[in-house]
Rosetta silent file (secondary structure, phi, psi, omega in degrees, C-alpha in Angstrom):
SEQUENCE: MKLGILGTGMIVQDVLSMINKIDIERKVLLSTKRSEEKAKALVNQYRLDGYYLDYEELLNSDVDTIYIGLPNHLHYEFGKKALEHHKHVIMEKPMTANTRELNELLAIAKTNHLIMVEAVNIHHLPAYKQLKQEINRVGDIKIISFNYSQYSSRYDRFKQGIIENVFDYHKAGGALMDLNIYNLHGLVGLVGKPDNINYVANIERGIDTSGIVTLEYPTFKAICIGAKDCKAPLSLTIQGDLGAICMSKPLGQLDSFTFIDNKNETITFGDMKEHRLYYEFVEFNRMINELDYDKADELMETTKIVSEIIEEARKQAGIIFDNDKILA
SCORE:     score description
SCORE:     0.000 S_00000001
   1 L     0.000  130.944  173.691   98.903  106.581  310.195 S_00000001
   2 E  -111.316  116.680 -162.933  102.685  106.951  309.596 S_00000001
   3 E  -112.230  133.131  172.281  103.079  110.223  307.706 S_00000001
   4 E  -106.518  123.415 -173.460  105.842  111.513  305.356 S_00000001
   5 E  -105.337  120.039 -175.687  105.601  115.235  305.047 S_00000001
   6 E   -96.728  115.656  177.309  106.875  116.757  301.818 S_00000001
   7 L   109.824  158.204 -178.917  108.370  120.274  302.085 S_00000001
   8 L  -129.413   11.644 -171.968  109.505  122.812  304.566 S_00000001
   9 L   -81.491 -171.005 -172.254  107.626  125.892  303.402 S_00000001
  10 H   -56.328  -40.845 -174.375  104.861  127.936  305.060 S_00000001
  11 H   -75.152  -36.470  173.831  101.988  125.561  304.646 S_00000001
  12 H   -58.397  -54.856 -178.488  104.122  122.726  306.068 S_00000001
  13 H   -53.443  -35.051  175.694  105.058  124.739  309.099 S_00000001
  14 H   -63.569  -46.044  175.351  101.348  125.491  309.568 S_00000001
  15 H   -59.649  -43.026 -176.784  100.565  121.814  309.587 S_00000001
  16 H   -65.294  -31.096 -179.705  103.453  121.087  311.909 S_00000001
  17 H   -57.458  -25.945 -177.323  102.156  123.686  314.371 S_00000001
  18 H  -126.721    2.265 -173.656   99.261  121.481  315.288 S_00000001
  19 H   -63.462  -28.950  179.435  100.177  117.916  314.150 S_00000001
  20 L   -74.512   -1.608  168.449  101.198  116.711  317.500 S_00000001
  21 L   -79.220  -11.400 -177.166   97.592  117.108  318.750 S_00000001
  22 L  -111.243  137.353 -171.244   96.675  114.167  316.533 S_00000001
  23 L   -77.005   87.143 -176.935   97.338  110.572  317.162 S_00000001
  24 L  -116.611  130.922 -178.595   99.825  109.912  314.246 S_00000001
  25 L   -64.441  -40.013 -174.549  102.201  107.032  314.873 S_00000001
  26 E  -146.769  140.506 -175.946  105.257  108.426  312.922 S_00000001
  27 E  -140.409  113.502  172.339  105.923  111.817  311.434 S_00000001
  28 E  -126.601  159.799 -179.870  108.941  112.487  309.127 S_00000001
  29 E  -109.869  154.945  165.637  109.905  115.317  306.733 S_00000001
  30 E  -114.160  122.811 -171.507  111.260  115.312  303.246 S_00000001
  31 L  -127.695  158.382  169.490  113.582  118.193  302.644 S_00000001
  32 L   -85.319  167.512  176.764  115.988  119.228  299.792 S_00000001
  33 H   -63.424  -35.670  175.251  119.744  119.391  300.633 S_00000001
  34 H   -61.712  -27.498 -178.875  119.559  123.088  300.403 S_00000001
  35 H  -111.208   26.410 -175.763  117.016  123.320  303.188 S_00000001
  36 H   -66.803  -35.823  179.934  118.436  120.627  305.419 S_00000001
  37 H   -67.914  -31.516  170.918  119.319  122.914  308.232 S_00000001
  38 H   -65.556  -44.033 -177.533  115.650  124.246  308.203 S_00000001
  39 H   -68.194  -33.416  175.079  114.476  120.640  308.324 S_00000001
  40 H   -64.592  -42.756  177.187  116.618  119.771  311.285 S_00000001
  41 H   -61.005  -41.270 -174.602  115.177  122.820  313.141 S_00000001
  42 H   -73.079  -37.593  174.298  111.679  121.841  312.352 S_00000001
  43 H   -51.914  -53.733 -172.955  112.300  118.242  313.448 S_00000001
  44 H   -66.157  -46.208 -174.400  113.698  119.503  316.738 S_00000001
  45 H   -63.091  -38.812 -174.032  111.028  122.204  317.200 S_00000001
  46 L  -106.699   12.510  178.294  108.003  119.836  316.512 S_00000001
  47 L    45.452   53.681  169.596  109.546  116.704  317.918 S_00000001
  48 L   -76.905  170.495  178.815  109.371  114.739  314.648 S_00000001
  49 L   -93.520   14.056  177.872  110.852  111.374  314.062 S_00000001
  50 L   129.605 -174.230 -179.359  113.390  112.589  311.522 S_00000001
  51 E  -143.980  153.709  176.203  113.880  113.756  308.108 S_00000001
  52 E  -120.332  156.125  171.596  114.919  112.444  304.589 S_00000001
  53 L  -111.664  -10.779 -176.385  116.770  114.078  301.634 S_00000001
  54 L  -121.580  127.664 -175.761  115.982  111.459  299.150 S_00000001
  55 H   -66.696  -44.197  174.148  112.438  110.827  298.099 S_00000001
  56 H   -53.536  -43.020 -175.857  112.994  107.190  297.046 S_00000001
  57 H   -62.179  -47.126  178.926  114.440  106.435  300.504 S_00000001
  58 H   -58.103  -46.266 -176.297  111.340  107.930  302.068 S_00000001
  59 H   -66.304  -31.578  177.861  109.021  105.962  299.853 S_00000001
  60 L   -87.566    7.308  176.825  110.843  102.723  300.660 S_00000001
  61 L   -88.779 -165.729 -172.719  110.505  103.365  304.408 S_00000001
  62 L   -90.123    1.039  177.664  107.592  102.277  306.659 S_00000001
  63 L   -62.713  145.249 -179.943  105.487  105.416  306.092 S_00000001
  64 L  -102.046  -22.562 -176.651  101.924  104.614  304.735 S_00000001
  65 E  -132.774  133.325  178.424  100.951  108.094  303.857 S_00000001
  66 E  -109.380  122.069 -178.425  102.389  110.974  302.046 S_00000001
  67 E  -101.422  119.799 -175.789  101.390  114.622  302.628 S_00000001
  68 E   -99.505  102.212 -174.165  102.435  116.899  299.659 S_00000001
  69 L  -117.417   42.495 -176.903  102.966  120.504  300.582 S_00000001
  70 L   -99.665  170.266  171.426  105.076  121.371  297.613 S_00000001
  71 L   -45.675  149.311 -173.464  104.647  124.052  294.801 S_00000001
  72 H   -54.619  -45.984 -169.331  101.493  123.346  292.643 S_00000001
  73 H   -68.278  -13.124 -173.880  103.419  122.192  289.450 S_00000001
  74 H  -101.691   -5.497 -174.042  105.178  119.405  291.427 S_00000001
  75 H   -55.349  -57.481 -174.423  102.006  117.855  292.911 S_00000001
  76 H   -56.791  -49.721 -170.192  101.358  115.322  289.971 S_00000001
  77 H   -65.023  -40.117 -175.875  104.995  114.153  289.799 S_00000001
  78 H   -81.586  -31.684  177.043  105.341  113.577  293.525 S_00000001
  79 H   -71.579  -40.533 -177.905  101.815  112.125  294.075 S_00000001
  80 H   -58.157  -48.107  179.482  102.204  109.709  291.212 S_00000001
  81 H   -56.111  -45.164 -176.745  105.508  108.324  292.765 S_00000001
  82 H   -62.481  -42.897 -177.351  103.786  108.015  296.102 S_00000001
  83 H   -75.743  -29.886  176.058  100.795  106.140  294.797 S_00000001
  84 H   -70.547  -28.681  172.612  103.092  103.803  292.676 S_00000001
  85 L   -91.111   19.057  177.328  104.780  102.964  295.976 S_00000001
  86 L    51.297   55.089  174.379  101.441  102.139  297.449 S_00000001
  87 L  -118.638  137.646  167.540  101.200  105.127  299.781 S_00000001
  88 E   -59.567  148.396  179.151   98.059  107.008  300.635 S_00000001
  89 E  -121.969  136.640  164.037   98.270  110.618  299.417 S_00000001
  90 E  -111.959  114.039 -171.633   97.209  113.840  301.080 S_00000001
  91 E  -110.732  125.863  177.980   97.674  116.536  298.510 S_00000001
  92 E   -66.696  149.787  179.094   97.712  120.272  299.354 S_00000001
  93 L   -74.433  151.075   -9.740   95.396  122.354  297.170 S_00000001
  94 L   -71.766  141.848 -173.879   95.106  122.584  294.260 S_00000001
  95 L   -51.463  -51.341  178.781   95.503  118.831  293.992 S_00000001
  96 L  -139.208  164.275  178.905   96.902  118.968  290.401 S_00000001
  97 L   -68.248  -29.225  176.985   97.603  121.573  287.752 S_00000001
  98 L  -152.120  178.059 -177.548   94.807  120.161  285.488 S_00000001
  99 H   -75.900  -27.146  177.181   92.111  117.450  285.210 S_00000001
 100 H   -64.660  -41.620 -179.592   94.294  115.109  283.072 S_00000001
 101 H   -64.712  -46.679 -178.686   96.805  114.885  285.868 S_00000001
 102 H   -62.079  -44.462 -175.167   93.996  114.441  288.570 S_00000001
 103 H   -65.544  -41.191  177.725   92.315  111.729  286.579 S_00000001
 104 H   -59.161  -52.042  177.582   95.514  109.804  286.062 S_00000001
 105 H   -50.845  -46.414 -178.285   96.315  109.938  289.764 S_00000001
 106 H   -58.044  -41.040 -175.413   92.769  108.801  290.570 S_00000001
 107 H   -65.472  -41.569  177.626   93.104  105.794  288.330 S_00000001
 108 H   -69.493  -42.330  171.991   96.261  104.706  290.045 S_00000001
 109 H   -57.333  -40.302  171.515   94.811  105.197  293.512 S_00000001
 110 H   -62.961  -44.035  179.931   91.864  103.018  292.601 S_00000001
 111 H   -64.109  -38.445 -179.885   93.939  100.269  291.141 S_00000001
 112 L   -93.861    9.687 -179.617   96.062  100.154  294.152 S_00000001
 113 L    55.064   56.494 -178.529   93.182  100.629  296.688 S_00000001
 114 L  -115.880  145.900  163.844   94.568  103.846  298.128 S_00000001
 115 L   -73.649  129.083  177.992   93.111  106.796  299.746 S_00000001
 116 E  -135.950  122.441  177.630   93.779  110.121  297.939 S_00000001
 117 E  -141.384  154.986  179.386   92.398  113.310  299.153 S_00000001
 118 E   -90.140  132.857 -175.725   92.833  117.122  298.631 S_00000001
 119 E   -84.227   75.066  175.251   93.850  119.175  301.705 S_00000001
 120 L  -112.109  107.446 -171.649   91.043  121.723  301.507 S_00000001
 121 H   -72.296  -19.080 -179.209   90.257  122.306  305.156 S_00000001
 122 H   -45.657  -46.150 -169.677   86.930  124.088  304.438 S_00000001
 123 H   -72.694   -7.222 -174.919   84.906  120.905  304.241 S_00000001
 124 H  -114.673   -7.841  175.998   86.074  119.892  307.720 S_00000001
 125 L   -66.829  135.999  179.500   85.606  123.120  309.711 S_00000001
 126 H   -61.847  -36.222 -172.326   82.755  122.943  312.279 S_00000001
 127 H   -71.978  -38.591 -178.927   81.425  126.408  311.249 S_00000001
 128 H   -66.870  -45.329  174.256   81.270  125.321  307.513 S_00000001
 129 H   -54.280  -40.704  175.999   79.488  122.113  308.430 S_00000001
 130 H   -65.078  -42.708  174.051   77.031  124.195  310.457 S_00000001
 131 H   -50.566  -41.924  179.189   76.694  126.465  307.414 S_00000001
 132 H   -61.860  -40.019 -179.705   75.515  123.534  305.309 S_00000001
 133 H   -72.013  -33.865 -168.928   72.786  122.758  307.886 S_00000001
 134 H   -96.474  -11.259 -174.815   71.667  126.367  308.301 S_00000001
 135 H   -51.816  -32.688 -176.350   71.837  127.565  304.522 S_00000001
 136 H   -69.495  -16.253  170.068   68.148  126.895  304.126 S_00000001
 137 H   -54.025  -32.815 -178.313   67.261  129.819  306.505 S_00000001
 138 H   -75.270   -4.748 -177.753   67.754  132.120  303.596 S_00000001
 139 L    79.854 -139.454 -176.892   64.950  130.569  301.622 S_00000001
 140 L   -81.467  122.603  179.635   65.257  130.283  297.879 S_00000001
 141 E   -61.691  136.582  176.195   68.889  131.279  297.097 S_00000001
 142 E  -112.665  -51.503 -176.479   69.155  134.251  294.599 S_00000001
 143 E  -142.708  135.832  168.388   72.756  135.288  294.743 S_00000001
 144 E  -111.225  126.532 -178.444   75.927  133.946  296.198 S_00000001
 145 E  -135.199  118.236 -179.490   78.926  136.365  296.304 S_00000001
 146 E  -121.886  116.744  175.927   82.296  135.234  297.653 S_00000001
 147 E  -125.139  118.502  178.042   85.184  137.742  297.478 S_00000001
 148 E  -123.395   94.694 -175.782   88.609  136.674  298.776 S_00000001
 149 E  -123.006  120.178 -178.513   91.122  139.656  297.829 S_00000001
 150 L  -141.430  107.218 -172.092   94.325  139.826  299.490 S_00000001
 151 L   -59.332  125.681  179.065   97.190  142.135  298.316 S_00000001
 152 L   -97.281  131.299  178.981  100.343  139.949  297.990 S_00000001
 153 H   -68.065  -19.994  179.491  103.710  141.396  298.877 S_00000001
 154 H   -75.126  -18.198  176.203  105.020  139.115  296.149 S_00000001
 155 H   -71.219  -27.280  174.558  103.065  141.202  293.734 S_00000001
 156 H   -60.636  -49.484  178.743  105.407  144.142  294.393 S_00000001
 157 H   -68.239  -42.311  169.890  108.319  142.049  293.316 S_00000001
 158 H   -43.730  -50.311  174.269  106.251  140.697  290.424 S_00000001
 159 H   -59.572  -27.796  176.202  105.893  144.201  289.077 S_00000001
 160 L   -89.357    2.872  178.899  109.573  144.502  289.188 S_00000001
 161 L    94.870    2.101  171.753  110.124  141.332  287.126 S_00000001
 162 L   -90.889  113.144 -165.153  110.821  139.009  289.935 S_00000001
 163 L  -109.786  114.024  175.681  108.408  136.278  289.441 S_00000001
 164 L  -100.934  176.072 -167.034  107.841  133.784  292.341 S_00000001
 165 H   -45.759  -49.364 -174.267  105.773  130.630  292.366 S_00000001
 166 H   -60.770  -30.741  174.785  102.388  132.125  292.923 S_00000001
 167 H  -104.886   31.189 -176.112  102.640  134.395  289.892 S_00000001
 168 L  -120.775  119.988  176.179  104.433  131.848  287.601 S_00000001
 169 H   -80.244  -11.893  166.081  102.435  130.062  285.011 S_00000001
 170 H   -57.728  -29.031 -170.185  105.514  127.674  284.691 S_00000001
 171 H  -112.738   11.933  174.900  104.608  126.616  288.246 S_00000001
 172 L    67.526   41.038  174.809  100.736  126.484  287.883 S_00000001
 173 L   -83.998 -158.837  176.270  100.268  129.697  289.817 S_00000001
 174 L   109.435  163.024  178.647   97.766  132.587  289.758 S_00000001
 175 H   -65.581  -32.828  174.440   94.910  133.963  291.771 S_00000001
 176 H   -55.395  -46.963 -172.470   92.528  131.304  290.625 S_00000001
 177 H   -80.694  -31.348 -169.286   94.705  128.541  291.923 S_00000001
 178 H   -91.937  -40.476 -175.863   95.889  130.316  294.999 S_00000001
 179 H  -121.253  -45.133 -179.032   92.873  132.085  296.422 S_00000001
 180 H   -69.537  -15.129  170.961   89.690  131.723  294.424 S_00000001
 181 H   -57.517  -36.934  174.260   89.935  127.973  294.707 S_00000001
 182 H   -64.793  -40.022  177.259   88.742  128.415  298.310 S_00000001
 183 H   -63.296  -39.603 -177.415   85.680  130.270  297.175 S_00000001
 184 H   -70.777  -40.898  178.740   84.961  127.538  294.509 S_00000001
 185 H   -60.449  -44.544  172.130   85.443  124.727  296.943 S_00000001
 186 H   -57.816  -43.500 -177.149   83.107  126.424  299.412 S_00000001
 187 H   -63.880  -54.481 -174.593   80.565  127.130  296.770 S_00000001
 188 H   -62.389  -36.929  176.692   80.609  123.574  295.194 S_00000001
 189 H   -65.754  -33.016  178.564   80.441  121.993  298.739 S_00000001
 190 H   -80.431  -47.709 -165.641   77.276  124.023  299.422 S_00000001
 191 H  -124.769   -1.060  171.555   75.422  123.919  296.132 S_00000001
 192 L    89.003 -163.253 -174.280   77.117  121.440  293.799 S_00000001
 193 L   -78.134  134.048 -177.800   78.096  121.750  290.139 S_00000001
 194 L   -80.256  161.707  173.621   77.110  124.863  288.234 S_00000001
 195 L   -75.667  -36.914  178.774   75.498  124.740  284.741 S_00000001
 196 E  -147.707  152.029  170.883   77.765  127.278  283.176 S_00000001
 197 E  -132.301  153.853  173.018   80.819  129.334  284.147 S_00000001
 198 E  -143.064  135.536 -175.681   82.583  132.470  282.873 S_00000001
 199 E  -124.650  128.552  169.752   85.982  133.811  283.971 S_00000001
 200 E  -117.335  133.454 -172.828   87.272  137.290  283.329 S_00000001
 201 E  -143.046  150.601  167.354   90.688  138.020  284.647 S_00000001
 202 E   -77.370  112.330  175.230   93.505  140.689  284.980 S_00000001
 203 E  -104.514  123.708  173.101   96.316  138.923  283.069 S_00000001
 204 E  -132.524  125.030  178.056   99.931  140.020  283.444 S_00000001
 205 L    58.751   40.451 -179.343  102.933  137.968  282.085 S_00000001
 206 L    68.052   15.334  177.210  100.598  135.164  281.281 S_00000001
 207 E  -136.947  153.954 -178.292   98.993  134.738  284.632 S_00000001
 208 E   -82.152  114.407  171.548   95.880  135.940  286.398 S_00000001
 209 E   -87.871  -18.774  168.165   96.697  138.279  289.101 S_00000001
 210 E  -162.182  162.478 -175.477   93.021  138.744  289.903 S_00000001
 211 E  -174.236  161.051 -179.644   89.716  137.526  288.432 S_00000001
 212 E  -124.400  118.228  173.936   86.035  137.046  288.628 S_00000001
 213 E   -96.336  120.372  166.091   84.248  133.700  288.057 S_00000001
 214 E  -102.463  135.967 -166.915   80.547  133.850  287.469 S_00000001
 215 E  -130.539  137.461  178.463   78.553  130.627  287.802 S_00000001
 216 E  -109.103  124.391  177.682   75.043  129.958  286.661 S_00000001
 217 L  -111.854  165.418 -175.350   72.765  127.615  288.592 S_00000001
 218 L   -51.609  -43.969 -170.180   69.190  126.661  287.540 S_00000001
 219 L  -115.030   -0.216 -174.506   67.553  129.105  290.037 S_00000001
 220 L  -152.814  168.461  177.844   70.367  131.400  291.121 S_00000001
 221 E  -123.181  155.450  178.249   73.666  133.092  290.148 S_00000001
 222 E  -137.435  148.683  179.950   76.933  133.010  291.923 S_00000001
 223 E  -137.821  137.109  172.410   80.135  135.043  291.758 S_00000001
 224 E  -128.797  121.678 -178.841   83.585  134.243  293.113 S_00000001
 225 E  -106.656  124.428  167.363   86.328  136.884  293.263 S_00000001
 226 E  -130.013  121.213 -171.909   89.942  136.189  293.855 S_00000001
 227 E  -134.308  141.105  173.413   92.640  138.872  293.817 S_00000001
 228 L  -123.182   -2.538  175.331   96.287  139.050  294.775 S_00000001
 229 L  -104.681    7.923  173.372   97.013  142.520  293.111 S_00000001
 230 L  -167.127  164.432 -174.814   94.533  144.410  295.282 S_00000001
 231 L  -126.015  161.911  172.037   92.582  144.081  298.472 S_00000001
 232 L  -154.110  156.513  171.018   89.105  144.624  299.815 S_00000001
 233 L   -55.272  132.779 -175.185   87.385  143.914  303.080 S_00000001
 234 L   -62.161  136.366 -175.427   86.543  140.258  303.095 S_00000001
 235 E  -150.783  115.868  176.926   82.943  139.758  302.167 S_00000001
 236 E  -132.134  125.224 -173.109   81.127  136.516  301.627 S_00000001
 237 E  -141.567  142.772  166.999   77.245  136.436  301.393 S_00000001
 238 E  -117.801  118.590 -173.566   74.451  134.065  300.465 S_00000001
 239 E  -110.374  142.971  178.229   71.311  135.927  299.687 S_00000001
 240 E  -140.121  172.316 -173.586   67.825  134.519  299.637 S_00000001
 241 L   -70.630  -11.922  178.233   64.193  135.575  299.531 S_00000001
 242 L  -106.693  -11.696 -178.387   64.023  135.183  303.417 S_00000001
 243 E   155.709 -170.817 -173.619   67.380  136.797  304.460 S_00000001
 244 E  -137.249  147.422  172.329   71.134  136.537  304.011 S_00000001
 245 E  -106.444  128.889 -171.749   74.047  134.774  305.524 S_00000001
 246 E  -117.746  131.104  177.677   77.069  136.975  306.027 S_00000001
 247 E  -129.517  141.330 -177.068   80.678  135.894  306.608 S_00000001
 248 L  -117.888   10.447  178.666   83.679  138.180  307.329 S_00000001
 249 L  -132.096  157.715  177.080   86.496  135.651  307.058 S_00000001
 250 L   -66.420  158.299 -170.632   87.681  133.530  304.004 S_00000001
 251 H   -63.173  -28.992 -177.668   86.084  130.074  304.022 S_00000001
 252 H   -72.846  -13.980  177.916   89.397  128.344  304.889 S_00000001
 253 H  -118.932   16.521 -173.073   89.360  130.343  308.240 S_00000001
 254 L   -67.106  130.416  179.510   85.619  130.349  308.889 S_00000001
 255 L  -129.791  -12.128  178.227   84.798  130.204  312.530 S_00000001
 256 L  -161.955  159.141  168.779   81.412  131.907  312.489 S_00000001
 257 E  -151.324  164.326 -175.537   78.638  133.432  310.255 S_00000001
 258 E  -120.088  128.082  166.822   75.477  135.505  310.800 S_00000001
 259 E   -95.455  130.452  172.568   72.048  135.066  309.455 S_00000001
 260 E  -121.584  122.444 -170.839   70.086  138.225  308.955 S_00000001
 261 E   -86.513 -177.159 -176.330   66.350  137.876  308.086 S_00000001
 262 L   -71.477  -11.063  178.669   64.308  140.402  306.151 S_00000001
 263 L  -103.624   16.483  177.085   63.345  142.158  309.336 S_00000001
 264 L    67.416   16.813  171.005   67.065  142.675  310.196 S_00000001
 265 L   -77.245  132.768 -172.559   66.885  140.137  313.158 S_00000001
 266 E  -120.299  152.616  174.267   70.217  138.368  313.405 S_00000001
 267 E  -138.456  126.974  178.541   71.455  134.982  314.683 S_00000001
 268 E  -103.104  134.722 -178.620   75.142  134.160  314.823 S_00000001
 269 E  -122.692  155.327  164.042   76.451  130.578  314.553 S_00000001
 270 L   112.469  151.677  175.343   79.775  128.860  314.777 S_00000001
 271 L  -168.055  144.867 -179.059   82.847  128.314  316.989 S_00000001
 272 L  -139.621  117.628 -175.498   86.290  127.016  316.277 S_00000001
 273 L   -98.669  -23.413 -178.232   88.433  125.870  319.289 S_00000001
 274 L  -110.314  168.022  168.439   91.319  124.334  317.336 S_00000001
 275 L   -50.403  144.250 -169.137   93.748  125.374  314.696 S_00000001
 276 L   -60.119  -28.189  178.527   92.043  125.726  311.229 S_00000001
 277 L   -91.920   -7.421  177.528   93.922  122.676  309.878 S_00000001
 278 H   -55.849  -43.034 -170.140   93.408  120.424  312.840 S_00000001
 279 H   -70.451  -32.651 -176.090   89.975  119.249  311.769 S_00000001
 280 H   -78.326  -34.521 -178.047   90.950  118.156  308.296 S_00000001
 281 H   -80.651  -26.145  170.086   93.907  116.050  309.576 S_00000001
 282 H   -63.026  -41.816  179.257   91.846  114.368  312.221 S_00000001
 283 H   -67.451  -40.871 -178.843   89.410  113.304  309.444 S_00000001
 284 H   -64.881  -41.555 -177.843   92.304  112.251  307.142 S_00000001
 285 H   -67.713  -38.801  177.721   93.852  110.176  309.915 S_00000001
 286 H   -66.347  -42.539  176.795   90.562  108.455  310.590 S_00000001
 287 H   -61.866  -34.562 -178.087   89.876  107.870  306.861 S_00000001
 288 H   -85.194  -34.384  176.942   93.200  106.328  306.205 S_00000001
 289 H   -65.792  -34.581 -177.555   93.195  104.160  309.490 S_00000001
 290 H   -99.590   -1.453 -177.591   89.731  102.866  308.586 S_00000001
 291 L    55.201   48.563  178.891   90.221  102.775  304.793 S_00000001
 292 L   -79.287   82.754  179.526   87.070  104.858  304.385 S_00000001
 293 H   -74.164  -26.282  173.692   86.924  104.881  300.632 S_00000001
 294 H   -60.988  -40.213  176.725   83.305  106.151  300.565 S_00000001
 295 H   -70.480  -34.681  179.333   84.356  109.370  302.256 S_00000001
 296 H   -64.137  -39.627  177.166   87.341  109.788  300.192 S_00000001
 297 H   -63.459  -38.212  176.700   85.136  109.341  297.033 S_00000001
 298 H   -61.203  -53.984  173.632   82.764  111.890  298.410 S_00000001
 299 H   -57.011  -34.237 -175.039   85.413  114.485  298.959 S_00000001
 300 H   -71.461  -30.720  179.405   87.025  113.655  295.528 S_00000001
 301 H   -63.106  -39.810  176.816   83.679  114.460  293.768 S_00000001
 302 H   -73.809  -34.066  167.060   84.026  118.035  294.869 S_00000001
 303 H   -53.346  -42.889  179.465   87.666  118.067  293.929 S_00000001
 304 H   -68.971  -37.178  178.637   86.896  116.925  290.506 S_00000001
 305 H   -62.944  -52.311 -175.606   84.067  119.572  289.962 S_00000001
 306 H   -52.850  -48.863 -179.723   86.416  122.361  291.193 S_00000001
 307 H   -54.545  -40.551  177.545   89.168  121.098  288.962 S_00000001
 308 H   -70.091  -36.842  171.291   86.938  121.162  286.003 S_00000001
 309 H   -58.662  -50.610  177.295   85.690  124.634  286.769 S_00000001
 310 H   -64.175  -37.785  177.610   89.266  125.960  287.037 S_00000001
 311 H   -63.469  -44.118  179.647   90.441  124.293  283.846 S_00000001
 312 H   -59.191  -43.919 -177.132   87.449  125.821  281.958 S_00000001
 313 H   -66.655  -43.355 -175.694   88.154  129.331  283.567 S_00000001
 314 H   -64.634  -40.375  177.767   91.868  129.090  282.673 S_00000001
 315 H   -60.317  -51.305  177.888   90.926  128.095  279.044 S_00000001
 316 H   -59.860  -35.551 -178.649   88.655  131.150  278.734 S_00000001
 317 H   -86.558   -6.047  179.632   91.289  133.411  280.109 S_00000001
 318 L    72.261   28.741 -177.899   94.046  131.952  277.922 S_00000001
 319 L   -90.161  111.706 -179.983   96.107  130.737  280.912 S_00000001
 320 L  -123.303  123.277  174.280   98.369  127.684  279.884 S_00000001
 321 L   -88.677  155.604  171.439  100.548  126.038  282.375 S_00000001
 322 H   -53.868  -42.551  176.219  103.703  123.944  281.566 S_00000001
 323 H   -57.287  -22.331 -176.861  101.798  120.951  283.068 S_00000001
 324 H   -72.689  -21.601 -176.100   99.216  121.293  280.432 S_00000001
 325 L   -83.363  116.538 -172.149  101.745  120.322  277.733 S_00000001
 326 L   -89.462  127.790  177.676  101.926  116.579  277.200 S_00000001
 327 L   -80.696  136.060 -178.163  105.510  115.594  276.364 S_00000001
 328 L   -72.498    0.000    0.000  105.893  113.212  273.399 S_00000001
């Protein structure tokens, strides 16, 4: 894989911190002119092969894959250009602002025989894979409750009228897109598509600063809480008639979980020896090198379900993004 990395923000720096552990042939950055000095420093710090300031120039180079770590509202635009230039695409979560954009990108990817995946590391973590194997220990599932609430320093500024990307409906922000998406991906990866969903949210200035998604399945109920305007001890539980599985870290950082049976006997599972993003990029590298379309399609099914849930949730809460408006 020859990788073009878009952006110089926090998530990109997180990726760069482990990228040299993976056998990637070429690694270059795309930066804005304003962030050029930052890009130079990152290239030197992580021994990259250079940087670009012009996207067209990068797309016309020998890179075969584009990783998009830009703000949410830009994913569609930059992803579409990459696919039209016959580049595979790894898109940071959420893949797109809405399902219309997602379906359009998928059509282009399939036409051009390209791999397109959403960078949700949950599905590749060893502990999460083990969770999928051990979930039956709880017996018949009755209740799933995932709460990822993390007070944001940006919320202080938001209350003062300083609106940054994560709280900006113009830029496809909000607690649902930023935090609760992890809960939803983890849930759908475990138990599939729900029959019905309901979203109630705290709305300020047109965006959800926190909210609760309730999901109905044929034989059990689930709840996913995501908050950026308040915090709580992290709590994720899967409750069944034989016991419960408990997790104390968000699913994107899951390194272990504990099963507690009805007699209060416990078993702890899990281990994570590498950086939390390492496992997904190892798999992305393999998928692209081997052109494993089947695995890409499997991952995309989860992405599509989560995208549909989020879109319905936003509709119920009256959250409208600029990306939702089709220009004539």
